[in-house]
Coordinates of C-alpha atoms in Angstrom, one line a residue:
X1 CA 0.0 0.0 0.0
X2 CA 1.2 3.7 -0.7
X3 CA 1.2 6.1 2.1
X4 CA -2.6 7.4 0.6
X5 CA -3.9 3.7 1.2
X6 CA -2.5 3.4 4.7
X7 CA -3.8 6.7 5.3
X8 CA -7.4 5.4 4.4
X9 CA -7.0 2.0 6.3
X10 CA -6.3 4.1 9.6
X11 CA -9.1 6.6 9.0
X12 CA -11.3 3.2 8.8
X13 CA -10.1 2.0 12.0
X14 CA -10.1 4.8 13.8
X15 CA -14.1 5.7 12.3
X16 CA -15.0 1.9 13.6
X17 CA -13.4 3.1 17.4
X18 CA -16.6 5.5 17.2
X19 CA -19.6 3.1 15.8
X20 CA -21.3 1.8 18.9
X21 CA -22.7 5.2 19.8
X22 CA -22.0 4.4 23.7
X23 CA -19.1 6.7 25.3
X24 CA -17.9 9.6 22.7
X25 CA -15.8 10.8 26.0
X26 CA -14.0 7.0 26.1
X27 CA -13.3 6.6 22.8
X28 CA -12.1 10.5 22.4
X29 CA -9.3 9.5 25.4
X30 CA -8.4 6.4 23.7
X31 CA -7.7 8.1 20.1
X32 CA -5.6 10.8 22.1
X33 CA -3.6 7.8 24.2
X34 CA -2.8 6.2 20.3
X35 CA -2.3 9.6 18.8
X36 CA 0.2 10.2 21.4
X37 CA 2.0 6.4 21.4
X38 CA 2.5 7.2 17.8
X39 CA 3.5 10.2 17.5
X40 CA 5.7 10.5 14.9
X41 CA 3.6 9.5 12.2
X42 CA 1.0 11.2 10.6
X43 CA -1.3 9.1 12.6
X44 CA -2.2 12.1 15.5
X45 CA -3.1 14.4 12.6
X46 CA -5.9 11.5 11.2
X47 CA -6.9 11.4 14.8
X48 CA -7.8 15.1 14.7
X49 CA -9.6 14.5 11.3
X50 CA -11.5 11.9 12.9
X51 CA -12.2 13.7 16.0
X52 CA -13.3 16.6 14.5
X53 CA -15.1 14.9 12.2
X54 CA -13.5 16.3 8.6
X55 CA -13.5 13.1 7.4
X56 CA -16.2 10.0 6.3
X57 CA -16.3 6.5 5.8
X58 CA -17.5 7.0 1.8
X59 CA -14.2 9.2 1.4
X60 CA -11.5 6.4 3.1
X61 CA -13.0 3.8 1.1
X62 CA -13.3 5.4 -1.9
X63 CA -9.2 5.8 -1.7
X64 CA -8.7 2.1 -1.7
X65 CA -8.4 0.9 -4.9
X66 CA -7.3 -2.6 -4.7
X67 CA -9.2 -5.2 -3.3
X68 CA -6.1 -6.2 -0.6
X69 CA -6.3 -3.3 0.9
X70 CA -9.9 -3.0 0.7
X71 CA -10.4 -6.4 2.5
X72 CA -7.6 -5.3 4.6
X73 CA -9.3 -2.0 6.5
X74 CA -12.6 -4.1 6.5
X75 CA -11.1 -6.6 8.8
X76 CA -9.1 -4.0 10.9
X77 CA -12.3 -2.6 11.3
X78 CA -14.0 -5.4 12.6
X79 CA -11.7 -6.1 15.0
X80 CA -11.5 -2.7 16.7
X81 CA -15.6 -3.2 17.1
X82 CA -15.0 -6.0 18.5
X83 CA -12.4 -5.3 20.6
X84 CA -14.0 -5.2 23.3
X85 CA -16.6 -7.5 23.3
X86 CA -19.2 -8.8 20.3
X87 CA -20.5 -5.8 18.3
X88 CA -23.6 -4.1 18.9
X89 CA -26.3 -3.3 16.8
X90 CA -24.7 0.1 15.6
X91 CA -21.4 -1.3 14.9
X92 CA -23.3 -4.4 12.8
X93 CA -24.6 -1.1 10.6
X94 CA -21.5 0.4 10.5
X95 CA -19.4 -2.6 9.1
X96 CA -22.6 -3.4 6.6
X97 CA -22.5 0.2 5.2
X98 CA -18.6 0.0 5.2
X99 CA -18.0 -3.6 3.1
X100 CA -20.7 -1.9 0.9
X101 CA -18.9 0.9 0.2
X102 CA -15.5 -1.1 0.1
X103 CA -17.7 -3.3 -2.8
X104 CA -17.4 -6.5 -0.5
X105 CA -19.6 -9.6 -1.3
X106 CA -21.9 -10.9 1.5
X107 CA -19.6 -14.1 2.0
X108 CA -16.1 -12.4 2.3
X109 CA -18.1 -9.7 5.0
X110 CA -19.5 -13.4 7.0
X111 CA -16.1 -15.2 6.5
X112 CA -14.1 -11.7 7.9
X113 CA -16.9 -11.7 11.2
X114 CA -16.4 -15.4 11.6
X115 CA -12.8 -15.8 13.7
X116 CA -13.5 -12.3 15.1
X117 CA -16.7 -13.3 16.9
X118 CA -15.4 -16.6 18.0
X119 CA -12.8 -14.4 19.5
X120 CA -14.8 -11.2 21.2
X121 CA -17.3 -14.2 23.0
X122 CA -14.5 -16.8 23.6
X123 CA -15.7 -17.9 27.5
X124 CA -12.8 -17.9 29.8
X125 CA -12.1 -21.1 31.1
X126 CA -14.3 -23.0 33.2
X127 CA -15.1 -21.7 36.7
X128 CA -13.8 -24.4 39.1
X129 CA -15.5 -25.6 42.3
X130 CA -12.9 -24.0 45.1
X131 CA -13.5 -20.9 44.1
X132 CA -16.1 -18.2 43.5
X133 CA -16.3 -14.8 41.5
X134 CA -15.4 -11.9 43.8
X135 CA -17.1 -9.2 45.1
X136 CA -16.9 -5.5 45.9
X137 CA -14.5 -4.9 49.1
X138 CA -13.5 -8.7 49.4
X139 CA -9.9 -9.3 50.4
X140 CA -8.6 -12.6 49.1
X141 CA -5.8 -14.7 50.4
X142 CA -2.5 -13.6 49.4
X143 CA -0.9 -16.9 48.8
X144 CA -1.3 -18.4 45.3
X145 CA -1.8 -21.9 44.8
X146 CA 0.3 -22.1 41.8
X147 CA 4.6 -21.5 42.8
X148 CA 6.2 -18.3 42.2
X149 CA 8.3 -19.6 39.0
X150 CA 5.5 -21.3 37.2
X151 CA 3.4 -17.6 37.3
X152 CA 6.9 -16.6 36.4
X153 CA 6.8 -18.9 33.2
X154 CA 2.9 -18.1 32.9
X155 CA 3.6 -14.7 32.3
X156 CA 6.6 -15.0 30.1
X157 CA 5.4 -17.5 27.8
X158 CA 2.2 -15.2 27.2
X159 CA 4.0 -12.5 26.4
X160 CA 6.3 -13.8 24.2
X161 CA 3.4 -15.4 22.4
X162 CA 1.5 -12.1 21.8
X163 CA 5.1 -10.9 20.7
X164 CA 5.0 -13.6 18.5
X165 CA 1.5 -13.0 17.2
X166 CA 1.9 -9.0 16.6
X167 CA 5.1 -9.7 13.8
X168 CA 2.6 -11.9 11.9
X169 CA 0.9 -10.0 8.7
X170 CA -2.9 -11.4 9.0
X171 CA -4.9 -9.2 10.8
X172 CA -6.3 -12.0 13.0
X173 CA -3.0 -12.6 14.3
X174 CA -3.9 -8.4 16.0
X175 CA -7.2 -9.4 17.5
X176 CA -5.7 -12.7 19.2
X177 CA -4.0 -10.7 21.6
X178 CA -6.4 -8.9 24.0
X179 CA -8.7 -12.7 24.6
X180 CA -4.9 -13.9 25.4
X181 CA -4.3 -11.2 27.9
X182 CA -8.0 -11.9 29.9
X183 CA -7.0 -15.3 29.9
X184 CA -3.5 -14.4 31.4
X185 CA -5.3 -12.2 34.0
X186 CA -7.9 -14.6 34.4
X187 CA -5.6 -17.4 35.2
X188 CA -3.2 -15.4 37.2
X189 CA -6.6 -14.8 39.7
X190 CA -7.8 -17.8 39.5
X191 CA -3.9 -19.1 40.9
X192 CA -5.1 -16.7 44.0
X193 CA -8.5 -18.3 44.3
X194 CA -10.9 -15.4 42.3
X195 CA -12.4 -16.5 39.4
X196 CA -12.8 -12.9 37.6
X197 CA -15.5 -12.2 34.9
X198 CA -14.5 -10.5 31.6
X199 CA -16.3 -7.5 32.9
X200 CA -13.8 -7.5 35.9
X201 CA -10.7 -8.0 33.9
X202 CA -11.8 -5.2 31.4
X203 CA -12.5 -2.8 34.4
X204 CA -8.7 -3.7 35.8
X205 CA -7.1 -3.0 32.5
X206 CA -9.4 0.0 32.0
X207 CA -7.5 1.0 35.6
X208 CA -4.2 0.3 34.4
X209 CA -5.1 2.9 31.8
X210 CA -4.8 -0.3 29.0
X211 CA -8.1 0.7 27.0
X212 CA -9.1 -2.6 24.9
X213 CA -10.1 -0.5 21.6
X214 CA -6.7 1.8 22.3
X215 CA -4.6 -1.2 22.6
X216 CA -5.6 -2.9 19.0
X217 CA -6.2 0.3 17.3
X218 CA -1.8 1.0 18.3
X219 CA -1.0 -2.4 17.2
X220 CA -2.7 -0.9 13.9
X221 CA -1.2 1.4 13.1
X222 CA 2.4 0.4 14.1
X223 CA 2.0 -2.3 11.4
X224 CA 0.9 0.4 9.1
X225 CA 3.8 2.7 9.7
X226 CA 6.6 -0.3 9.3
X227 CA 4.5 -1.8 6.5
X228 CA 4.1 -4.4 8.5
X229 CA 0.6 -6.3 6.8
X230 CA 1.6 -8.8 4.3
X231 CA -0.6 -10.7 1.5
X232 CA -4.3 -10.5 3.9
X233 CA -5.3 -13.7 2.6
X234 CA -1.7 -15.1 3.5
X235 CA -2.0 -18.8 5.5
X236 CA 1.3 -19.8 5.3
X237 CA 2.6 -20.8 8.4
X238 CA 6.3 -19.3 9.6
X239 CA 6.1 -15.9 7.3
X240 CA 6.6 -12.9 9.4
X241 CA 5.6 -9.8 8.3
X242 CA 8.2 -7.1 6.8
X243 CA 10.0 -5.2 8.9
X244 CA 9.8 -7.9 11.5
X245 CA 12.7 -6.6 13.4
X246 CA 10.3 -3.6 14.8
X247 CA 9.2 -3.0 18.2
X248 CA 6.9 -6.3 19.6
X249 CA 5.0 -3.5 21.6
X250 CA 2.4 -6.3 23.0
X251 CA 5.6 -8.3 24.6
X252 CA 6.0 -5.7 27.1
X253 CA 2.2 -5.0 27.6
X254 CA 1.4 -8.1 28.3
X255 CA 4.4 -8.8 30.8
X256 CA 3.4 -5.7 32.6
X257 CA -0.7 -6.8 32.8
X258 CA 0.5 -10.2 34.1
X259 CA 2.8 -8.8 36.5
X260 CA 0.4 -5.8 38.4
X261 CA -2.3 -8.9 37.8
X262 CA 0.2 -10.8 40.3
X263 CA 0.8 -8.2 43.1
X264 CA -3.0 -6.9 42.6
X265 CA -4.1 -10.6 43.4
X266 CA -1.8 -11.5 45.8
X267 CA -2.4 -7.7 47.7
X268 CA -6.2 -8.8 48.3
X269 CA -7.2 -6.7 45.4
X270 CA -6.6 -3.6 47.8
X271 CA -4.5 -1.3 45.3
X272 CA -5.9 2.3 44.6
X273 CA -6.1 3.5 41.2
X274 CA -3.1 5.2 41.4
X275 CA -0.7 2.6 42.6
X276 CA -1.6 0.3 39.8
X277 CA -1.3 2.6 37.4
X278 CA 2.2 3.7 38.3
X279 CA 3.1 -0.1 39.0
X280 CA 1.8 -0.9 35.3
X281 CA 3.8 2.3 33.8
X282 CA 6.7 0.6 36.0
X283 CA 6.8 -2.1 34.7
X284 CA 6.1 -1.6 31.4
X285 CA 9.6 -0.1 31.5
X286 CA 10.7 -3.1 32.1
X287 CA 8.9 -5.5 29.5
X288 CA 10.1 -3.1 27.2
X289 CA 13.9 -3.7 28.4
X290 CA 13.3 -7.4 28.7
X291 CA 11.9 -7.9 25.0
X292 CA 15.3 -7.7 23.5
X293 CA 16.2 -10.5 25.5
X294 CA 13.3 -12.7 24.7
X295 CA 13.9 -11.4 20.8
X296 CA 15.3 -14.7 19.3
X297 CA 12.0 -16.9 21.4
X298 CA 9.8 -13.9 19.8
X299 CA 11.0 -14.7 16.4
X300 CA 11.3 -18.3 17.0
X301 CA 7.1 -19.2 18.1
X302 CA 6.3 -16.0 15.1
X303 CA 7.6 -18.4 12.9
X304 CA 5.6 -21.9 14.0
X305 CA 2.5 -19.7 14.4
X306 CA 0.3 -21.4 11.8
X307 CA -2.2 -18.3 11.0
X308 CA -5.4 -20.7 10.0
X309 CA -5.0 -21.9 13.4
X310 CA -5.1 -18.7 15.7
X311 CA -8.6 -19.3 16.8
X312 CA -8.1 -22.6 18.2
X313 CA -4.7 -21.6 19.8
X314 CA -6.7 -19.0 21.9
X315 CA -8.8 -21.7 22.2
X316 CA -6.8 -24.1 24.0
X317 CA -4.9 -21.5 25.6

C-alpha cells in the first residue's frame, strides 16, 4: 500500500473506534492515548480529522483501490468493534455500510466476522468448584496456589506469544491478543482463588489505563507505519511480516498486565487506582527492556505460528 492507502486503512479504523454510539468521551481519550503512542507519524493528525469529524467512511474507502487493501481496512475494522466484546447493533450497521462501500460480497463480510466473533465471545475457562467470583470490598488470600516460577513462566510465555502473534501480517494474528491477555489475567486470579469475569478484567485494565479499543487500534497502526501487513489472505505458516525486526510493543504489555495482575491478586485486590497505574507504567519499562532479551524466542514461536489456526490456539490456551 502507498502512504494514501494506509492513510485510508487508519481513518477506517479509527471511524470503527466511534460506531457503537456508547461513550464519545472514552473513545475521544483512547484516540488521544494512540495519537500520542504514535506520534511521529501522521497518525495524530488523522486522529484530529476523525475527532473533528472532517472526514467519512465514503471518502477512506473510496481511496482504496485494490481489493487487498480494501479487504484489509474491513477486517481492521471489525476487530476494533470488536475489541471489546461482540459488536452491537450500531457497529453491525456500520461494518454493513462499510464492506458496501468497500464493494465486498456478503460471504467475504460473514467469513471476515467469523474468527472475530469466535474471539470477542470466547468464555474464559471454566469456573472451578474451590473458588467463587469476587465481590466488591473482598480481600482474598494472598498466597497463590500455583509456585512463584510457574506464574513466572505463565507470564513470560504469554507474552512472548502475543510478541510472537503481533510480527505476523494477518490481521487475525492483532485481534488474538487482548482474549490472550484476559485469559493471562484470568488465570493469574484464579492461581489466588478469584475466578474474575471478563467485565472484571476489562474494568482492571481500564484502571491500568490499558483501553481494549486503544490497545488494538496501536497495534494498527504500528504495522501500518513499518509496512508491516503482508498478503491479507496469506496462510502460510512461519512468514513474518516485513519489517519484523520492529518493536513487539504487545511483549511488554502483556508482561506488565500479568505482572500488576500478580501483586494486585496477591495484595487482596486492595491497590488504589493510582498505585496500579504507576506499577503498570513501572513495569512496562521493564517489558520493554526485557523484549530484547526474549527477541530470538519472539522470532522463533512467530515463525511456527500457523495463522489458519489462531482461533483454536486462543482456544486451547
Amino acid at each position: 500500500m502507498d502512504q494514501k492507502e494506509q492513510q485510508a486503512v487508519m481513518t477506517i479504523a479509527l471511524l470503527a473506534a466511534f460506531a457503537d454510539g456508547r461513550n464519545e468521551d472514552r473513545e475521544r481519550e483512547e484516540l488521544r492515548h494512540v495519537a500520542e503512542a504514535l506520534g511521529t507519524s501522521n497518525v495524530p493528525a488523522l486522529v484530529q480529522e476523525v475527532l473533528f469529524k472532517r472526514v467519512s467512511v465514503s471518502d477512506a474507502a473510496a481511496a482504496l483501490t485494490t481489493p487487498d487493501a480494501r479487504r484489509l481496512a474491513y477486517e481492521l475494522a471489525v476487530g476494533v468493534c470488536e475489541a471489546d466484546g461482540l459488536r452491537n447493533d450500531a457497529e453491525t450497521r456500520f461494518l454493513a455500510d462499510l464492506g458496501a462501500r468497500l464493494g465486498l460480497d456478503q460471504p467475504t463480510m460473514v467469513e471476515t466476522a467469523v474468527d472475530a466473533d469466535v474471539l470477542a465471545t470466547m468464555p474464559l475457562p471454566a469456573v472451578g468448584a474451590t473458588t467463587g467470583i469476587a465481590t466488591p470490598g473482598e480481600v482474598v488470600a494472598s498466597t497463590p496456589s500455583v509456585p512463584p516460577a510457574e506464574l513466572d513462566k505463565m507470564v513470560l510465555n504469554a507474552s512472548i506469544l502475543n510478541g510472537a502473534l503481533e510480527l505476523l501480517p494477518q490481521s487475525i494474528a492483532s485481534m488474538a491478543i487482548i482474549p490472550l491477555q484476559m485469559k493471562l489475567v484470568y488465570r493469574i486470579g484464579k492461581a489466588h482463588g478469584v475466578e474474575a469475569d471478563k467485565t472484571q478484567i476489562r474494568d482492571l485494565l481500564a484502571t491500568l489505563g490499558v483501553g481494549l479499543t486503544g490497545q488494538y487500534l496501536e497495534q494498527i497502526g504500528r504495522k501500518l507505519i513499518g509496512g508491516l501487513f503482508g498478503t491479507v489472505a496469506g496462510g502460510m505458516a512461519g512468514s513474518l511480516a516485513r519489517g519484523a525486526t520492529g518493536v513487539a510493543f504487545s511483549f511488554a504489555t502483556t508482561y506488565a498486565i500479568g505482572e500488576v495482575a500478580r501483586r494486585y491478586y496477591a495484595g487482596g485486590r486492595v491497590m488504589s487506582a493510582d498505585l496500579l497505574k504507576r506499577a503498570f507504567s513501572d513495569l512496562l519499562s521493564q517489558g520493554k527492556a526485557l523484549q530484547a532479551q526474549y527477541r530470538p524466542q519472539i522470532e522463533q514461536q512467530a515463525r511456527t505460528l500457523d495463522p489458519a489456526r489462531i482461533v483454536q490456539l486462543v482456544r486451547g490456551s
